[in-house]
Short mmCIF file of C-alpha atoms in Angstrom, two decimals:
data_model
loop_
_atom_site.label_atom_id
_atom_site.label_comp_id
_atom_site.label_asym_id
_atom_site.label_seq_id
_atom_site.Cartn_x
_atom_site.Cartn_y
_atom_site.Cartn_z
CA UNK A 968 0.15 0.16 0.25
CA UNK A 969 1.71 3.15 -1.14
CA UNK A 970 0.82 6.17 1.08
CA UNK A 971 0.59 9.71 -0.60
CA UNK A 972 2.94 12.28 0.71
CA UNK A 973 2.01 16.23 0.52
CA UNK A 974 3.58 17.59 -2.20
CA UNK A 975 4.20 21.56 -0.97
CA UNK A 976 4.78 22.79 -4.93
CA UNK A 977 1.64 21.06 -5.98
CA UNK A 978 -0.40 21.13 -2.92
CA UNK A 979 -2.51 23.98 -3.66
CA UNK A 980 -3.93 24.09 0.26
CA UNK A 981 -0.33 25.72 0.85
CA UNK A 982 -0.25 28.96 -0.66
CA UNK A 983 -3.84 29.05 0.47
CA UNK A 984 -2.99 29.03 3.75
CA UNK A 985 -0.07 31.09 3.69
CA UNK A 986 -2.80 34.06 2.11
CA UNK A 987 -4.99 33.64 4.49
CA UNK A 988 -2.37 34.34 7.41
CA UNK A 989 -0.48 36.68 4.97
CA UNK A 990 -3.87 38.67 5.01
CA UNK A 991 -5.06 38.28 8.80
CA UNK A 992 -1.61 40.00 9.33
CA UNK A 993 -2.37 42.85 7.30
CA UNK A 994 -5.89 43.43 8.91
CA UNK A 995 -4.06 42.72 12.49
CA UNK A 996 -1.44 45.68 11.51
CA UNK A 997 -4.06 47.88 10.02
CA UNK A 998 -6.52 47.92 12.78
CA UNK A 999 -3.67 48.49 15.34
CA UNK A 1000 -2.32 51.48 12.86
CA UNK A 1001 -5.64 52.69 13.23
CA UNK A 1002 -6.02 52.68 16.51
CA UNK A 1003 -2.57 54.68 16.47
CA UNK A 1004 -3.81 57.11 14.01
CA UNK A 1005 -7.12 57.10 16.07
CA UNK A 1006 -5.36 58.64 19.63
CA UNK A 1007 -3.15 60.93 17.84
CA UNK A 1008 -5.57 61.99 15.78
CA UNK A 1009 -8.29 62.83 18.91
CA UNK A 1010 -4.47 64.78 20.01
CA UNK A 1011 -4.89 67.08 17.58
CA UNK A 1012 -8.29 67.61 17.16
CA UNK A 1013 -8.43 68.06 21.26
CA UNK A 1014 -5.46 71.08 20.34
CA UNK A 1015 -7.03 72.41 17.65
CA UNK A 1016 -10.41 72.87 20.20
CA UNK A 1017 -8.32 74.91 22.94
CA UNK A 1018 -6.43 76.61 20.92
CA UNK A 1019 -10.28 77.85 19.59
CA UNK A 1020 -11.36 78.64 22.92
CA UNK A 1021 -13.19 74.98 23.95
CA UNK A 1022 -13.07 73.96 27.32
CA UNK A 1023 -11.93 70.87 27.48
CA UNK A 1024 -10.16 70.59 30.55
CA UNK A 1025 -7.29 67.77 29.37
CA UNK A 1026 -4.16 68.72 28.97
CA UNK A 1027 -3.52 65.80 27.35
CA UNK A 1028 -5.64 64.60 24.78
CA UNK A 1029 -7.77 62.21 24.39
CA UNK A 1030 -6.47 61.33 27.98
CA UNK A 1031 -6.96 63.32 31.70
CA UNK A 1032 -3.55 64.96 33.09
CA UNK A 1033 -0.79 66.32 31.43
CA UNK A 1034 2.88 65.45 29.43
CA UNK A 1035 5.09 64.60 31.87
CA UNK A 1036 7.80 62.72 29.66
CA UNK A 1037 10.21 61.33 32.80
CA UNK A 1038 12.19 58.05 33.44
CA UNK A 1039 13.64 58.49 37.01
CA UNK A 1040 15.24 55.66 38.54
CA UNK A 1041 12.34 54.22 40.21
CA UNK A 1042 10.95 53.36 37.11
CA UNK A 1043 13.87 50.82 36.92
CA UNK A 1044 11.53 48.75 39.35
CA UNK A 1045 8.68 48.74 37.05
CA UNK A 1046 10.90 47.86 34.28
CA UNK A 1047 12.20 44.80 35.89
CA UNK A 1048 8.46 43.88 36.69
CA UNK A 1049 7.69 43.67 32.82
CA UNK A 1050 10.56 41.57 31.78
CA UNK A 1051 10.04 38.82 34.43
CA UNK A 1052 6.59 38.89 33.72
CA UNK A 1053 7.20 39.11 29.91
CA UNK A 1054 9.46 36.13 29.97
CA UNK A 1055 8.33 33.76 32.98
CA UNK A 1056 4.48 34.91 31.84
CA UNK A 1057 3.62 32.70 29.22
CA UNK A 1058 5.52 29.49 30.50
CA UNK A 1059 3.53 30.24 33.97
CA UNK A 1060 -0.10 29.99 32.15
CA UNK A 1061 1.35 26.75 30.52
CA UNK A 1062 2.32 25.33 33.04
CA UNK A 1063 1.57 25.72 36.77
CA UNK A 1064 -2.02 24.19 38.01
CA UNK A 1065 -4.76 26.04 37.38
CA UNK A 1066 -5.10 27.35 40.97
CA UNK A 1067 -2.01 28.30 41.77
CA UNK A 1068 -1.67 30.46 38.53
CA UNK A 1069 -4.96 32.12 39.40
CA UNK A 1070 -2.92 32.85 42.47
CA UNK A 1071 0.42 34.19 40.38
CA UNK A 1072 -1.93 36.14 38.44
CA UNK A 1073 -3.31 38.05 41.18
CA UNK A 1074 -0.42 38.58 42.75
CA UNK A 1075 1.85 39.76 39.31
CA UNK A 1076 -1.29 42.10 38.68
CA UNK A 1077 -1.00 43.75 42.00
CA UNK A 1078 3.04 43.85 41.50
CA UNK A 1079 2.47 45.41 38.21
CA UNK A 1080 0.44 48.37 39.31
CA UNK A 1081 2.24 49.00 42.70
CA UNK A 1082 6.15 48.85 40.20
CA UNK A 1083 3.62 51.07 37.84
CA UNK A 1084 2.98 53.42 40.72
CA UNK A 1085 5.82 53.72 42.11
CA UNK A 1086 7.95 55.30 39.24
CA UNK A 1087 6.36 58.47 40.51
CA UNK A 1088 7.81 57.91 44.21
CA UNK A 1089 4.68 57.82 47.09
CA UNK A 1090 3.15 60.26 45.21
CA UNK A 1091 2.20 57.48 42.43
CA UNK A 1092 -0.41 55.48 45.43
CA UNK A 1093 -1.61 58.76 47.34
CA UNK A 1094 -2.47 61.07 44.47
CA UNK A 1095 -5.62 60.19 44.15
CA UNK A 1096 -6.77 58.56 47.23
CA UNK A 1097 -5.98 61.29 48.56
CA UNK A 1098 -7.29 64.59 46.23
CA UNK A 1099 -9.99 67.24 47.57
CA UNK A 1100 -12.30 65.59 44.48
CA UNK A 1101 -11.69 62.00 45.87
CA UNK A 1102 -14.36 59.81 48.37
CA UNK A 1103 -12.01 60.08 51.13
CA UNK A 1104 -12.13 63.41 50.96
CA UNK A 1105 -15.83 63.39 52.46
CA UNK A 1106 -15.54 60.59 54.99
CA UNK A 1107 -16.18 63.45 57.52
CA UNK A 1108 -19.17 64.31 56.04
CA UNK A 1109 -21.25 60.52 56.68
CA UNK A 1110 -21.75 60.81 60.86
CA UNK A 1111 -24.37 57.85 60.70
CA UNK A 1112 -24.54 55.20 58.00
CA UNK A 1113 -28.65 56.03 57.70
CA UNK A 1114 -28.58 60.13 58.17
CA UNK A 1115 -25.92 59.74 55.50
CA UNK A 1116 -28.44 57.34 52.50
CA UNK A 1117 -31.33 59.32 53.38
CA UNK A 1118 -30.31 63.09 52.80
CA UNK A 1119 -27.56 62.01 50.21
CA UNK A 1120 -30.08 62.82 47.33
CA UNK A 1121 -31.06 65.70 49.14
CA UNK A 1122 -27.68 66.87 50.03
CA UNK A 1123 -25.89 66.11 47.02
CA UNK A 1124 -24.20 69.36 46.30
CA UNK A 1125 -22.33 69.65 49.21
CA UNK A 1126 -20.18 66.59 48.27
CA UNK A 1127 -17.24 66.40 46.35
CA UNK A 1128 -16.74 65.89 42.46
CA UNK A 1129 -16.53 61.69 42.57
CA UNK A 1130 -19.17 61.28 45.20
CA UNK A 1131 -21.62 63.45 43.40
CA UNK A 1132 -21.03 60.98 40.15
CA UNK A 1133 -21.23 58.17 42.24
CA UNK A 1134 -24.14 56.46 44.10
CA UNK A 1135 -22.77 56.42 47.98
CA UNK A 1136 -20.87 52.83 48.19
CA UNK A 1137 -17.78 53.47 48.32
CA UNK A 1138 -17.66 56.46 50.82
CA UNK A 1139 -19.83 53.98 53.25
CA UNK A 1140 -16.90 51.65 53.10
CA UNK A 1141 -14.40 53.63 53.66
CA UNK A 1142 -16.57 54.82 56.46
CA UNK A 1143 -16.20 51.46 57.53
CA UNK A 1144 -12.83 51.10 57.81
CA UNK A 1145 -12.40 54.58 59.09
CA UNK A 1146 -13.97 53.12 62.11
CA UNK A 1147 -12.01 49.62 62.08
CA UNK A 1148 -8.66 51.72 62.26
CA UNK A 1149 -7.84 51.65 58.85
CA UNK A 1150 -7.95 55.21 57.75
CA UNK A 1151 -6.32 57.04 55.31
CA UNK A 1152 -4.95 57.40 51.69
CA UNK A 1153 -2.68 54.63 52.15
CA UNK A 1154 -4.93 52.29 52.91
CA UNK A 1155 -7.14 53.39 50.27
CA UNK A 1156 -4.51 52.58 47.59
CA UNK A 1157 -4.21 49.25 48.62
CA UNK A 1158 -7.65 48.49 48.36
CA UNK A 1159 -7.77 49.92 45.55
CA UNK A 1160 -4.75 47.80 43.58
CA UNK A 1161 -6.14 44.72 45.87
CA UNK A 1162 -9.32 45.01 44.18
CA UNK A 1163 -8.06 46.04 40.53
CA UNK A 1164 -5.79 42.62 40.83
CA UNK A 1165 -8.96 40.71 41.65
CA UNK A 1166 -10.52 41.14 38.45
CA UNK A 1167 -7.68 39.10 36.79
CA UNK A 1168 -8.34 35.57 37.85
CA UNK A 1169 -12.30 36.71 37.67
CA UNK A 1170 -11.84 37.65 34.10
CA UNK A 1171 -9.88 34.34 33.47
CA UNK A 1172 -12.54 31.57 35.47
CA UNK A 1173 -15.10 33.56 32.99
CA UNK A 1174 -13.33 32.66 30.47
CA UNK A 1175 -12.08 29.51 30.77
CA UNK A 1176 -16.07 28.90 31.50
CA UNK A 1177 -17.34 29.44 28.29
CA UNK A 1178 -14.08 28.66 26.33
CA UNK A 1179 -12.37 26.71 27.53
CA UNK A 1180 -8.95 25.98 29.68
CA UNK A 1181 -6.79 26.87 27.10
CA UNK A 1182 -7.63 30.14 25.84
CA UNK A 1183 -8.32 31.24 29.51
CA UNK A 1184 -4.39 30.38 30.10
CA UNK A 1185 -3.35 32.17 27.13
CA UNK A 1186 -5.48 35.40 28.13
CA UNK A 1187 -3.70 36.15 31.51
CA UNK A 1188 -0.65 37.39 30.84
CA UNK A 1189 -1.95 40.11 28.84
CA UNK A 1190 -4.80 40.86 31.99
CA UNK A 1191 -1.63 41.11 34.24
CA UNK A 1192 -0.06 43.26 31.55
CA UNK A 1193 -2.48 45.47 30.16
CA UNK A 1194 -1.78 49.50 30.36
CA UNK A 1195 -5.37 49.67 32.36
CA UNK A 1196 -2.55 48.94 35.53
CA UNK A 1197 -1.22 52.32 35.55
CA UNK A 1198 -4.63 53.69 36.94
CA UNK A 1199 -4.90 50.25 39.23
CA UNK A 1200 -3.22 52.58 41.90
CA UNK A 1201 -4.91 55.66 42.53
CA UNK A 1202 -8.33 54.81 41.76
CA UNK A 1203 -11.61 54.25 43.11
CA UNK A 1204 -12.90 52.61 39.48
CA UNK A 1205 -10.31 49.84 40.45
CA UNK A 1206 -12.14 48.66 43.10
CA UNK A 1207 -15.07 48.55 41.01
CA UNK A 1208 -13.92 46.69 38.13
CA UNK A 1209 -12.81 43.69 40.88
CA UNK A 1210 -16.06 43.37 42.58
CA UNK A 1211 -17.92 43.66 39.13
CA UNK A 1212 -15.59 41.22 37.93
CA UNK A 1213 -16.27 38.61 40.35
CA UNK A 1214 -20.10 39.19 39.96
CA UNK A 1215 -20.23 38.74 36.26
CA UNK A 1216 -17.91 35.68 36.86
CA UNK A 1217 -20.34 33.77 39.69
CA UNK A 1218 -23.06 34.16 37.10
CA UNK A 1219 -21.02 32.60 34.46
CA UNK A 1220 -19.99 30.19 36.38
CA UNK A 1221 -23.74 29.38 37.22
CA UNK A 1222 -24.78 28.85 34.11
CA UNK A 1223 -22.38 25.82 33.51
CA UNK A 1224 -24.15 23.92 36.72
CA UNK A 1225 -27.96 22.78 38.10
CA UNK A 1226 -29.38 22.67 40.92
CA UNK A 1227 -28.29 24.10 44.13
CA UNK A 1228 -24.79 24.82 42.88
CA UNK A 1229 -25.89 27.12 40.18
CA UNK A 1230 -28.83 28.83 42.23
CA UNK A 1231 -26.13 29.85 45.21
CA UNK A 1232 -23.85 30.89 42.74
CA UNK A 1233 -26.28 33.12 41.33
CA UNK A 1234 -27.11 34.32 43.99
CA UNK A 1235 -24.02 35.98 44.90
CA UNK A 1236 -22.81 37.10 42.09
CA UNK A 1237 -26.91 39.35 41.66
CA UNK A 1238 -25.64 40.22 45.01
CA UNK A 1239 -22.24 41.47 44.01
CA UNK A 1240 -23.89 43.05 41.17
CA UNK A 1241 -25.68 44.77 43.35
CA UNK A 1242 -22.56 46.52 45.61
CA UNK A 1243 -21.71 47.35 41.97
CA UNK A 1244 -24.68 49.03 41.53
CA UNK A 1245 -23.68 51.02 44.78
CA UNK A 1246 -20.69 51.63 43.34
CA UNK A 1247 -20.91 52.76 39.94
CA UNK A 1248 -24.40 53.90 38.01
CA UNK A 1249 -22.49 53.04 34.45
CA UNK A 1250 -21.95 49.71 35.59
CA UNK A 1251 -25.32 48.55 35.34
CA UNK A 1252 -24.43 47.80 31.45
CA UNK A 1253 -21.42 45.24 32.73
CA UNK A 1254 -24.80 43.00 33.04
CA UNK A 1255 -25.17 42.33 29.36
CA UNK A 1256 -21.87 39.77 29.33
CA UNK A 1257 -23.81 37.28 31.92
CA UNK A 1258 -27.03 38.18 30.25
CA UNK A 1259 -25.05 37.21 26.96
CA UNK A 1260 -23.78 34.27 28.17
CA UNK A 1261 -27.32 32.92 29.85
CA UNK A 1262 -28.37 33.68 26.24
CA UNK A 1263 -26.10 31.83 24.48
CA UNK A 1264 -26.03 28.81 26.73
CA UNK A 1265 -30.14 28.65 26.86
CA UNK A 1266 -29.58 29.07 30.97
CA UNK A 1267 -32.17 31.51 32.27
CA UNK A 1268 -32.68 30.37 36.08
CA UNK A 1269 -29.44 31.72 36.87
CA UNK A 1270 -30.60 35.10 35.76
CA UNK A 1271 -33.55 34.78 38.09
CA UNK A 1272 -31.09 33.69 40.75
CA UNK A 1273 -29.01 36.85 40.30
CA UNK A 1274 -32.26 38.74 40.20
CA UNK A 1275 -33.02 38.06 44.01
CA UNK A 1276 -29.26 38.93 44.88
CA UNK A 1277 -29.55 42.04 42.92
CA UNK A 1278 -32.80 43.18 44.53
CA UNK A 1279 -31.73 42.47 48.20
CA UNK A 1280 -29.62 44.78 48.12
CA UNK A 1281 -31.20 47.47 46.18
CA UNK A 1282 -33.87 46.87 48.76
CA UNK A 1283 -31.07 47.43 51.91
CA UNK A 1284 -30.44 50.90 50.13
CA UNK A 1285 -34.20 51.57 49.81
CA UNK A 1286 -35.40 50.92 53.00
CA UNK A 1287 -31.72 52.39 54.83
CA UNK A 1288 -33.64 55.93 52.63
CA UNK A 1289 -31.71 55.80 49.53
CA UNK A 1290 -33.24 54.35 46.22
CA UNK A 1291 -31.05 53.75 43.00
CA UNK A 1292 -33.07 55.33 40.52
CA UNK A 1293 -33.35 58.89 42.36
CA UNK A 1294 -29.59 58.55 42.88
CA UNK A 1295 -28.95 58.07 39.74
CA UNK A 1296 -30.92 60.98 38.46
CA UNK A 1297 -29.79 63.20 40.86
CA UNK A 1298 -25.66 62.16 39.39
CA UNK A 1299 -26.97 63.44 36.06
CA UNK A 1300 -28.04 67.06 36.94
CA UNK A 1301 -24.86 67.84 38.84
CA UNK A 1302 -22.79 65.95 35.77
CA UNK A 1303 -24.66 68.27 33.47
CA UNK A 1304 -23.96 71.15 35.38
CA UNK A 1305 -19.95 70.07 35.57
CA UNK A 1306 -17.14 70.72 33.14
CA UNK A 1307 -19.45 68.38 31.09
CA UNK A 1308 -21.79 71.16 30.12
CA UNK A 1309 -18.42 72.53 27.91
CA UNK A 1310 -17.19 69.70 26.62
CA UNK A 1311 -18.37 68.80 23.07
CA UNK A 1312 -20.59 65.79 22.40
CA UNK A 1313 -18.78 64.87 18.67
CA UNK A 1314 -15.12 65.00 20.12
CA UNK A 1315 -15.53 62.69 22.97
CA UNK A 1316 -17.86 60.31 21.05
CA UNK A 1317 -14.44 60.04 19.19
CA UNK A 1318 -11.28 60.77 22.01
CA UNK A 1319 -13.67 58.51 24.47
CA UNK A 1320 -13.27 55.26 22.48
CA UNK A 1321 -8.89 55.90 21.90
CA UNK A 1322 -8.52 56.30 25.57
CA UNK A 1323 -9.86 53.23 26.02
CA UNK A 1324 -7.43 51.92 22.92
CA UNK A 1325 -4.75 53.31 25.03
CA UNK A 1326 -5.24 51.38 28.68
CA UNK A 1327 -6.78 47.99 26.26
CA UNK A 1328 -3.38 48.39 24.46
CA UNK A 1329 -1.89 46.98 21.17
CA UNK A 1330 -2.27 43.17 21.84
CA UNK A 1331 -6.03 43.22 22.95
CA UNK A 1332 -6.86 45.36 19.28
CA UNK A 1333 -5.50 42.63 17.46
CA UNK A 1334 -6.59 40.03 19.40
CA UNK A 1335 -10.01 42.12 18.12
CA UNK A 1336 -9.16 40.72 14.14
CA UNK A 1337 -7.91 37.44 15.00
CA UNK A 1338 -10.61 36.44 17.78
CA UNK A 1339 -13.20 33.35 16.54
CA UNK A 1340 -14.15 31.82 19.13
CA UNK A 1341 -18.05 32.67 19.52
CA UNK A 1342 -18.40 31.63 23.29
CA UNK A 1343 -15.54 34.44 23.92
CA UNK A 1344 -17.35 36.58 21.53
CA UNK A 1345 -20.43 36.91 24.34
CA UNK A 1346 -17.70 38.48 27.00
CA UNK A 1347 -15.92 40.67 24.60
CA UNK A 1348 -18.71 41.72 22.83
CA UNK A 1349 -21.11 42.08 25.70
CA UNK A 1350 -18.19 44.60 27.16
CA UNK A 1351 -17.85 45.97 23.92
CA UNK A 1352 -21.80 46.86 23.37
CA UNK A 1353 -21.49 48.71 26.94
CA UNK A 1354 -19.07 50.67 25.79
CA UNK A 1355 -20.57 51.84 23.18
CA UNK A 1356 -23.11 52.37 24.98
CA UNK A 1357 -21.50 54.47 27.65
CA UNK A 1358 -19.85 56.30 25.04
CA UNK A 1359 -23.44 56.93 23.01
CA UNK A 1360 -25.10 58.22 26.52
CA UNK A 1361 -22.54 61.24 27.17
CA UNK A 1362 -22.73 60.55 30.65
CA UNK A 1363 -18.48 59.30 30.14
CA UNK A 1364 -17.12 62.72 28.87
CA UNK A 1365 -13.46 62.01 28.93
CA UNK A 1366 -11.33 60.69 32.13
CA UNK A 1367 -12.81 57.06 30.83
CA UNK A 1368 -9.18 56.11 31.42
CA UNK A 1369 -10.67 55.72 34.99
CA UNK A 1370 -14.20 55.25 34.51
CA UNK A 1371 -14.04 52.31 32.03
CA UNK A 1372 -11.68 50.63 33.97
CA UNK A 1373 -14.49 47.78 34.57
CA UNK A 1374 -15.20 46.78 30.80
CA UNK A 1375 -11.45 46.70 30.29
CA UNK A 1376 -10.70 43.11 31.61
CA UNK A 1377 -13.50 41.65 29.43
CA UNK A 1378 -11.91 43.36 25.93
CA UNK A 1379 -8.16 42.38 26.90
CA UNK A 1380 -9.41 39.00 27.12
CA UNK A 1381 -9.32 38.96 22.92
CA UNK A 1382 -5.70 38.82 23.85
CA UNK A 1383 -6.28 34.67 23.70
CA UNK A 1384 -7.02 34.62 20.12
CA UNK A 1385 -3.10 36.08 19.29
CA UNK A 1386 -1.02 32.87 18.04
CA UNK A 1387 1.67 31.63 20.65
CA UNK A 1388 4.45 32.04 18.74
CA UNK A 1389 3.97 35.96 18.57
CA UNK A 1390 2.40 35.88 22.01
CA UNK A 1391 5.51 36.97 23.62
CA UNK A 1392 6.33 39.49 21.71
CA UNK A 1393 2.83 41.08 21.91
CA UNK A 1394 3.01 41.21 25.38
CA UNK A 1395 6.11 42.93 25.53
CA UNK A 1396 4.67 45.25 22.99
CA UNK A 1397 1.32 45.97 25.95
CA UNK A 1398 4.13 45.92 28.81
CA UNK A 1399 5.95 48.60 26.60
CA UNK A 1400 2.28 50.49 26.38
CA UNK A 1401 2.03 50.62 29.84
CA UNK A 1402 5.29 52.18 30.60
CA UNK A 1403 5.18 54.15 28.09
CA UNK A 1404 1.42 55.88 29.23
CA UNK A 1405 2.95 55.94 33.24
CA UNK A 1406 6.09 57.62 32.11
CA UNK A 1407 4.47 60.04 29.65
CA UNK A 1408 1.59 61.45 31.17
CA UNK A 1409 0.77 62.49 34.87
CA UNK A 1410 -2.72 62.01 35.58
CA UNK A 1411 -4.64 63.37 38.85
CA UNK A 1412 -5.65 59.18 39.67
#
């Protein structure tokens, strides 16, 4: 019996595959280059508007803050951490046990965020929590929790900018820590770093549930090293990211199980979703992710169990005197009377997407072109729809490198679609993007 061997000269499938790969590489290059051009165009457009007298309140459009290129000796620590993660991250992602990998990922994400912040010294950790616009500033105004919640809407104008734009959950949390003796911006920074780092295993667990362990393992290093880490050390949105990520992960896990296990996971996920609602109004959009997974799997009971958990939290806050809908309307009034009234809708419709692309980094953007896995798209696509809705709402004019941080982990999952042979190169490019963001722009968080 003869065995027919493939003749690379005559086998037309070889050139066809080569052509497809070449075309895919070209599309990736076009999309990544387009993202770079979008950021650059937003810069020049923003500068032009400012030259004509428009008040954007951005000194490094499309980013908040101001340009200040620098390379202090402290930045060498961040460079070293990046090098270690780029070298060892893919190896650990392939070989470490799953639970050990998740623990290493949390530690790596926290270390990376801390190393980036440390490039600016102590100020890198404390500038956000210490801000007069932040949550910690208003903790002394709480008094008793009941009185604070029942009067929050009526007295909203007396609070700082971030508190006026958000539900009262974060201030109450910091008030509780203060009562436990964990007061001050250092504790807040630690809470934010750990909260943001906790999003990495949550997103990994969710994508493992819907797309398998191989995809989750490939995504982990990109979740750890993403430029979004720049905001983890000094932004309350980092904590929101972690809470929301675990809410999504638990409900997604529930869709793959039955009986009491499913109901319990979904209920706890719902409670966390309820907590998320009282940390940031806009994060209600993240409910699209577990909703998409539940519809794709035709598993609707977990949604009902999650709704019970959400209702319990909403009811508890309502019984204490704060209703979510009333708070949202009050926050919208405050927002429309803030600097947002000067910021042109059309410009920020584009510039916000550019700023979001910056915190995602090049690997996630390239991954969006290559991603074909339908189940992964339920999470990635849900996050992109949430971003699109947030963008067109006009309620996020600027500062989205902070505000949209909770959406970032789910889009970063697209990096799992990158081929393993180029994975380390894309990971290195992601680390360089994060370092560039940290060392070129000084932000207020």
